[in-house]
PDB file of C-alpha atoms in Angstrom:
ATOM      1  CA  UNK A 194      -0.494   0.658  -0.230  1.00 92.00           C
ATOM      2  CA  UNK A 195       1.496   3.232  -0.847  1.00 87.00           C
ATOM      3  CA  UNK A 196      -1.137   5.824   0.182  1.00 83.00           C
ATOM      4  CA  UNK A 197       0.360   9.120  -1.122  1.00 83.00           C
ATOM      5  CA  UNK A 198       0.147   7.441  -4.282  1.00 87.00           C
ATOM      6  CA  UNK A 199      -3.337   5.774  -4.124  1.00 90.00           C
ATOM      7  CA  UNK A 200      -1.930   2.852  -4.805  1.00 94.00           C
ATOM      8  CA  UNK A 201      -4.039   0.897  -2.326  1.00 97.00           C
ATOM      9  CA  UNK A 202      -4.217  -2.866  -2.964  1.00 98.00           C
ATOM     10  CA  UNK A 203      -0.619  -4.630  -2.754  1.00 98.00           C
ATOM     11  CA  UNK A 204      -1.789  -8.465  -3.463  1.00 98.00           C
ATOM     12  CA  UNK A 205      -5.682 -10.603  -5.135  1.00 97.00           C
ATOM     13  CA  UNK A 206      -5.012 -13.445  -2.718  1.00 97.00           C
ATOM     14  CA  UNK A 207      -7.978 -14.510  -4.560  1.00 97.00           C
ATOM     15  CA  UNK A 208     -10.874 -14.285  -7.724  1.00 97.00           C
ATOM     16  CA  UNK A 209     -13.501 -16.341  -7.805  1.00 97.00           C
ATOM     17  CA  UNK A 210     -15.214 -15.419 -11.484  1.00 96.00           C
ATOM     18  CA  UNK A 211     -18.744 -17.871 -10.582  1.00 97.00           C
ATOM     19  CA  UNK A 212     -18.963 -16.277  -6.989  1.00 98.00           C
ATOM     20  CA  UNK A 213     -18.338 -12.519  -8.620  1.00 98.00           C
ATOM     21  CA  UNK A 214     -15.829 -12.138  -5.992  1.00 98.00           C
ATOM     22  CA  UNK A 215     -12.511 -10.853  -5.322  1.00 98.00           C
ATOM     23  CA  UNK A 216     -10.232 -11.168  -1.549  1.00 98.00           C
ATOM     24  CA  UNK A 217      -7.302  -8.350  -1.745  1.00 98.00           C
ATOM     25  CA  UNK A 218      -4.322  -7.481   0.740  1.00 98.00           C
ATOM     26  CA  UNK A 219      -2.846  -4.323   1.740  1.00 98.00           C
ATOM     27  CA  UNK A 220      -0.369  -4.103   4.296  1.00 98.00           C
ATOM     28  CA  UNK A 221      -1.103  -0.102   5.687  1.00 98.00           C
ATOM     29  CA  UNK A 222       3.194   1.579   6.000  1.00 97.00           C
ATOM     30  CA  UNK A 223       4.615   2.213   9.295  1.00 95.00           C
ATOM     31  CA  UNK A 224       5.196   5.805   7.862  1.00 93.00           C
ATOM     32  CA  UNK A 225       3.423   8.036   5.286  1.00 93.00           C
ATOM     33  CA  UNK A 226       3.158  11.697   5.017  1.00 92.00           C
ATOM     34  CA  UNK A 227      -1.010  11.031   5.303  1.00 92.00           C
ATOM     35  CA  UNK A 228      -0.208  10.129   8.795  1.00 93.00           C
ATOM     36  CA  UNK A 229       1.834  13.480   9.538  1.00 90.00           C
ATOM     37  CA  UNK A 230      -1.659  15.331  10.128  1.00 90.00           C
ATOM     38  CA  UNK A 231      -3.911  12.340  10.510  1.00 91.00           C
ATOM     39  CA  UNK A 232      -3.408  12.782  13.834  1.00 90.00           C
ATOM     40  CA  UNK A 233      -0.058  13.581  15.211  1.00 88.00           C
ATOM     41  CA  UNK A 234       0.643  11.259  17.966  1.00 91.00           C
ATOM     42  CA  UNK A 235      -2.056   8.863  17.169  1.00 95.00           C
ATOM     43  CA  UNK A 236      -1.836   8.146  13.381  1.00 96.00           C
ATOM     44  CA  UNK A 237      -5.108   6.605  12.011  1.00 96.00           C
ATOM     45  CA  UNK A 238      -5.267   5.857   8.349  1.00 97.00           C
ATOM     46  CA  UNK A 239      -8.221   8.078   6.981  1.00 96.00           C
ATOM     47  CA  UNK A 240     -12.151   7.117   6.295  1.00 97.00           C
ATOM     48  CA  UNK A 241     -11.684   8.146   2.947  1.00 96.00           C
ATOM     49  CA  UNK A 242      -7.890   6.012   2.074  1.00 97.00           C
ATOM     50  CA  UNK A 243     -10.663   3.198   3.570  1.00 98.00           C
ATOM     51  CA  UNK A 244     -13.241   3.990   1.471  1.00 98.00           C
ATOM     52  CA  UNK A 245     -10.915   4.327  -1.477  1.00 98.00           C
ATOM     53  CA  UNK A 246      -9.001   0.637  -0.762  1.00 98.00           C
ATOM     54  CA  UNK A 247     -12.754  -0.477  -1.110  1.00 98.00           C
ATOM     55  CA  UNK A 248     -13.557   0.787  -4.242  1.00 98.00           C
ATOM     56  CA  UNK A 249      -9.954   0.103  -6.140  1.00 98.00           C
ATOM     57  CA  UNK A 250     -10.780  -4.180  -4.639  1.00 98.00           C
ATOM     58  CA  UNK A 251     -14.054  -3.199  -6.459  1.00 98.00           C
ATOM     59  CA  UNK A 252     -12.946  -1.533  -9.021  1.00 97.00           C
ATOM     60  CA  UNK A 253     -10.189  -4.728  -9.667  1.00 97.00           C
ATOM     61  CA  UNK A 254     -13.064  -6.994  -9.340  1.00 98.00           C
ATOM     62  CA  UNK A 255     -15.113  -5.163 -11.915  1.00 97.00           C
ATOM     63  CA  UNK A 256     -12.416  -5.281 -14.828  1.00 96.00           C
ATOM     64  CA  UNK A 257     -11.376  -9.099 -14.222  1.00 96.00           C
ATOM     65  CA  UNK A 258     -15.036  -9.790 -15.098  1.00 96.00           C
ATOM     66  CA  UNK A 259     -15.862  -7.568 -17.492  1.00 94.00           C
ATOM     67  CA  UNK A 260     -12.220  -8.761 -19.275  1.00 92.00           C
ATOM     68  CA  UNK A 261     -11.562  -5.179 -19.579  1.00 92.00           C
ATOM     69  CA  UNK A 262     -13.836  -4.347 -21.241  1.00 92.00           C
ATOM     70  CA  UNK A 263     -15.331  -1.200 -19.924  1.00 94.00           C
ATOM     71  CA  UNK A 264     -13.560   0.997 -16.604  1.00 96.00           C
ATOM     72  CA  UNK A 265     -15.304   1.508 -13.079  1.00 97.00           C
ATOM     73  CA  UNK A 266     -15.646   5.200 -12.320  1.00 97.00           C
ATOM     74  CA  UNK A 267     -16.462   4.902  -8.588  1.00 98.00           C
ATOM     75  CA  UNK A 268     -20.125   7.248  -8.750  1.00 98.00           C
ATOM     76  CA  UNK A 269     -21.825   6.599  -5.264  1.00 98.00           C
ATOM     77  CA  UNK A 270     -20.895   5.578  -1.856  1.00 98.00           C
ATOM     78  CA  UNK A 271     -23.444   4.131  -0.040  1.00 97.00           C
ATOM     79  CA  UNK A 272     -24.082   2.862   4.032  1.00 96.00           C
ATOM     80  CA  UNK A 273     -20.216   3.502   4.559  1.00 97.00           C
ATOM     81  CA  UNK A 274     -19.711   2.303   7.969  1.00 98.00           C
ATOM     82  CA  UNK A 275     -15.847   2.660   9.775  1.00 98.00           C
ATOM     83  CA  UNK A 276     -16.493   0.280  12.965  1.00 98.00           C
ATOM     84  CA  UNK A 277     -12.332   0.570  14.684  1.00 97.00           C
ATOM     85  CA  UNK A 278      -9.627   2.660  13.994  1.00 97.00           C
ATOM     86  CA  UNK A 279      -6.793   0.933  11.087  1.00 98.00           C
ATOM     87  CA  UNK A 280      -3.505   2.075  12.058  1.00 97.00           C
ATOM     88  CA  UNK A 281      -0.077   1.945  10.205  1.00 97.00           C
ATOM     89  CA  UNK A 282       1.656  -1.638  10.313  1.00 97.00           C
ATOM     90  CA  UNK A 283      -1.688  -3.762  10.019  1.00 98.00           C
ATOM     91  CA  UNK A 284      -2.616  -6.158   7.762  1.00 98.00           C
ATOM     92  CA  UNK A 285      -6.148  -5.240   5.810  1.00 98.00           C
ATOM     93  CA  UNK A 286      -8.094  -8.223   3.788  1.00 98.00           C
ATOM     94  CA  UNK A 287     -10.384  -6.787   1.656  1.00 98.00           C
ATOM     95  CA  UNK A 288     -13.622  -8.310   0.343  1.00 98.00           C
ATOM     96  CA  UNK A 289     -15.353  -7.062  -2.935  1.00 98.00           C
ATOM     97  CA  UNK A 290     -18.392  -9.019  -3.912  1.00 98.00           C
ATOM     98  CA  UNK A 291     -20.460  -7.978  -7.093  1.00 98.00           C
ATOM     99  CA  UNK A 292     -24.078  -6.713  -6.388  1.00 98.00           C
ATOM    100  CA  UNK A 293     -26.072  -5.967  -9.483  1.00 96.00           C
ATOM    101  CA  UNK A 294     -25.794  -4.443 -13.116  1.00 94.00           C
ATOM    102  CA  UNK A 295     -27.460  -1.686 -14.944  1.00 92.00           C
ATOM    103  CA  UNK A 296     -27.152   0.010 -18.166  1.00 90.00           C
ATOM    104  CA  UNK A 297     -23.868   1.178 -17.834  1.00 94.00           C
ATOM    105  CA  UNK A 298     -23.386   1.067 -14.281  1.00 97.00           C
ATOM    106  CA  UNK A 299     -22.516  -1.694 -12.230  1.00 98.00           C
ATOM    107  CA  UNK A 300     -22.875  -1.730  -7.549  1.00 98.00           C
ATOM    108  CA  UNK A 301     -20.371  -4.012  -5.552  1.00 98.00           C
ATOM    109  CA  UNK A 302     -20.020  -4.183  -1.685  1.00 98.00           C
ATOM    110  CA  UNK A 303     -17.123  -4.414   0.203  1.00 98.00           C
ATOM    111  CA  UNK A 304     -15.647  -5.295   3.278  1.00 98.00           C
ATOM    112  CA  UNK A 305     -12.389  -4.480   5.321  1.00 98.00           C
ATOM    113  CA  UNK A 306     -10.890  -6.559   7.844  1.00 98.00           C
ATOM    114  CA  UNK A 307      -7.561  -6.857  10.005  1.00 98.00           C
ATOM    115  CA  UNK A 308      -7.115 -10.076  11.709  1.00 97.00           C
ATOM    116  CA  UNK A 309     -10.789 -10.953  11.113  1.00 97.00           C
ATOM    117  CA  UNK A 310     -12.538  -8.504  12.769  1.00 98.00           C
ATOM    118  CA  UNK A 311     -14.661  -6.072  10.335  1.00 98.00           C
ATOM    119  CA  UNK A 312     -13.232  -2.681  10.277  1.00 98.00           C
ATOM    120  CA  UNK A 313     -14.713  -0.874   7.557  1.00 98.00           C
ATOM    121  CA  UNK A 314     -17.442  -1.902   4.781  1.00 98.00           C
ATOM    122  CA  UNK A 315     -19.599   0.198   1.918  1.00 98.00           C
ATOM    123  CA  UNK A 316     -22.049  -0.338  -0.708  1.00 98.00           C
ATOM    124  CA  UNK A 317     -20.401   1.113  -4.053  1.00 98.00           C
ATOM    125  CA  UNK A 318     -21.764   1.985  -7.293  1.00 98.00           C
ATOM    126  CA  UNK A 319     -19.478   2.995 -10.540  1.00 98.00           C
ATOM    127  CA  UNK A 320     -20.205   4.306 -13.851  1.00 98.00           C
ATOM    128  CA  UNK A 321     -18.762   1.673 -16.969  1.00 97.00           C
ATOM    129  CA  UNK A 322     -17.398   3.152 -19.848  1.00 95.00           C
ATOM    130  CA  UNK A 323     -15.368   2.676 -22.881  1.00 92.00           C
ATOM    131  CA  UNK A 324     -11.282   2.816 -21.648  1.00 90.00           C
ATOM    132  CA  UNK A 325      -9.797   6.554 -21.650  1.00 86.00           C
ATOM    133  CA  UNK A 326      -7.008   6.727 -24.162  1.00 80.00           C
ATOM    134  CA  UNK A 327      -3.977   4.710 -22.659  1.00 84.00           C
ATOM    135  CA  UNK A 328      -6.315   3.836 -19.482  1.00 91.00           C
ATOM    136  CA  UNK A 329      -6.640   0.373 -20.894  1.00 89.00           C
ATOM    137  CA  UNK A 330      -2.745  -0.352 -21.078  1.00 90.00           C
ATOM    138  CA  UNK A 331      -2.464   1.192 -17.432  1.00 91.00           C
ATOM    139  CA  UNK A 332      -4.565  -0.824 -16.067  1.00 92.00           C
ATOM    140  CA  UNK A 333      -3.700  -4.543 -17.764  1.00 91.00           C
ATOM    141  CA  UNK A 334      -0.258  -3.115 -15.736  1.00 92.00           C
ATOM    142  CA  UNK A 335      -2.107  -2.470 -12.833  1.00 93.00           C
ATOM    143  CA  UNK A 336      -4.280  -6.059 -13.392  1.00 94.00           C
ATOM    144  CA  UNK A 337      -0.954  -7.428 -13.433  1.00 94.00           C
ATOM    145  CA  UNK A 338       0.992  -6.044 -10.540  1.00 95.00           C
ATOM    146  CA  UNK A 339      -1.346  -7.111  -8.073  1.00 96.00           C
ATOM    147  CA  UNK A 340      -1.484 -10.996  -9.749  1.00 95.00           C
ATOM    148  CA  UNK A 341      -4.901 -10.620 -11.700  1.00 93.00           C
ATOM    149  CA  UNK A 342      -3.420 -10.679 -15.135  1.00 87.00           C
ATOM    150  CA  UNK A 343      -4.089 -14.076 -16.081  1.00 87.00           C
ATOM    151  CA  UNK A 344      -7.628 -13.300 -15.662  1.00 84.00           C
ATOM    152  CA  UNK A 345      -7.773 -11.402 -18.465  1.00 79.00           C
ATOM    153  CA  UNK A 346      -7.517 -12.792 -21.662  1.00 68.00           C
ATOM    154  CA  UNK A 347      -3.976 -11.497 -24.361  1.00 58.00           C
TER     155      UNK A 347
END
């Protein structure tokens, strides 16, 4: 996880195409400029970055399910809940599950756990659009980086 670069997912731990579910992992860095102000002497991962982590896992799920045919862009966050603090050095398990799809959109339900304990959850909505110029290659590189490259046909 590189908070300041918004690279939230370290690795795809599992992908279930039939069950339409992705589990990813990330380790919160011990140090980051984010923690300098959030909060001095008591560093916590901001809720907005936990939401971004769930959105990225969901985005990777949608990219793998649609085999890079459309780019998911986050357009809505509903029912976001933050139950416990997330601190530097913790290992996150992020689960994204497909919920529904309509004309040009998809929805997921996502959760973050630390040591099996639920720390955050949300329902997320995405617009599915044709890929912007050069974005497809960038996303293929990211999918490969986290270990989902084999899910996308050459």
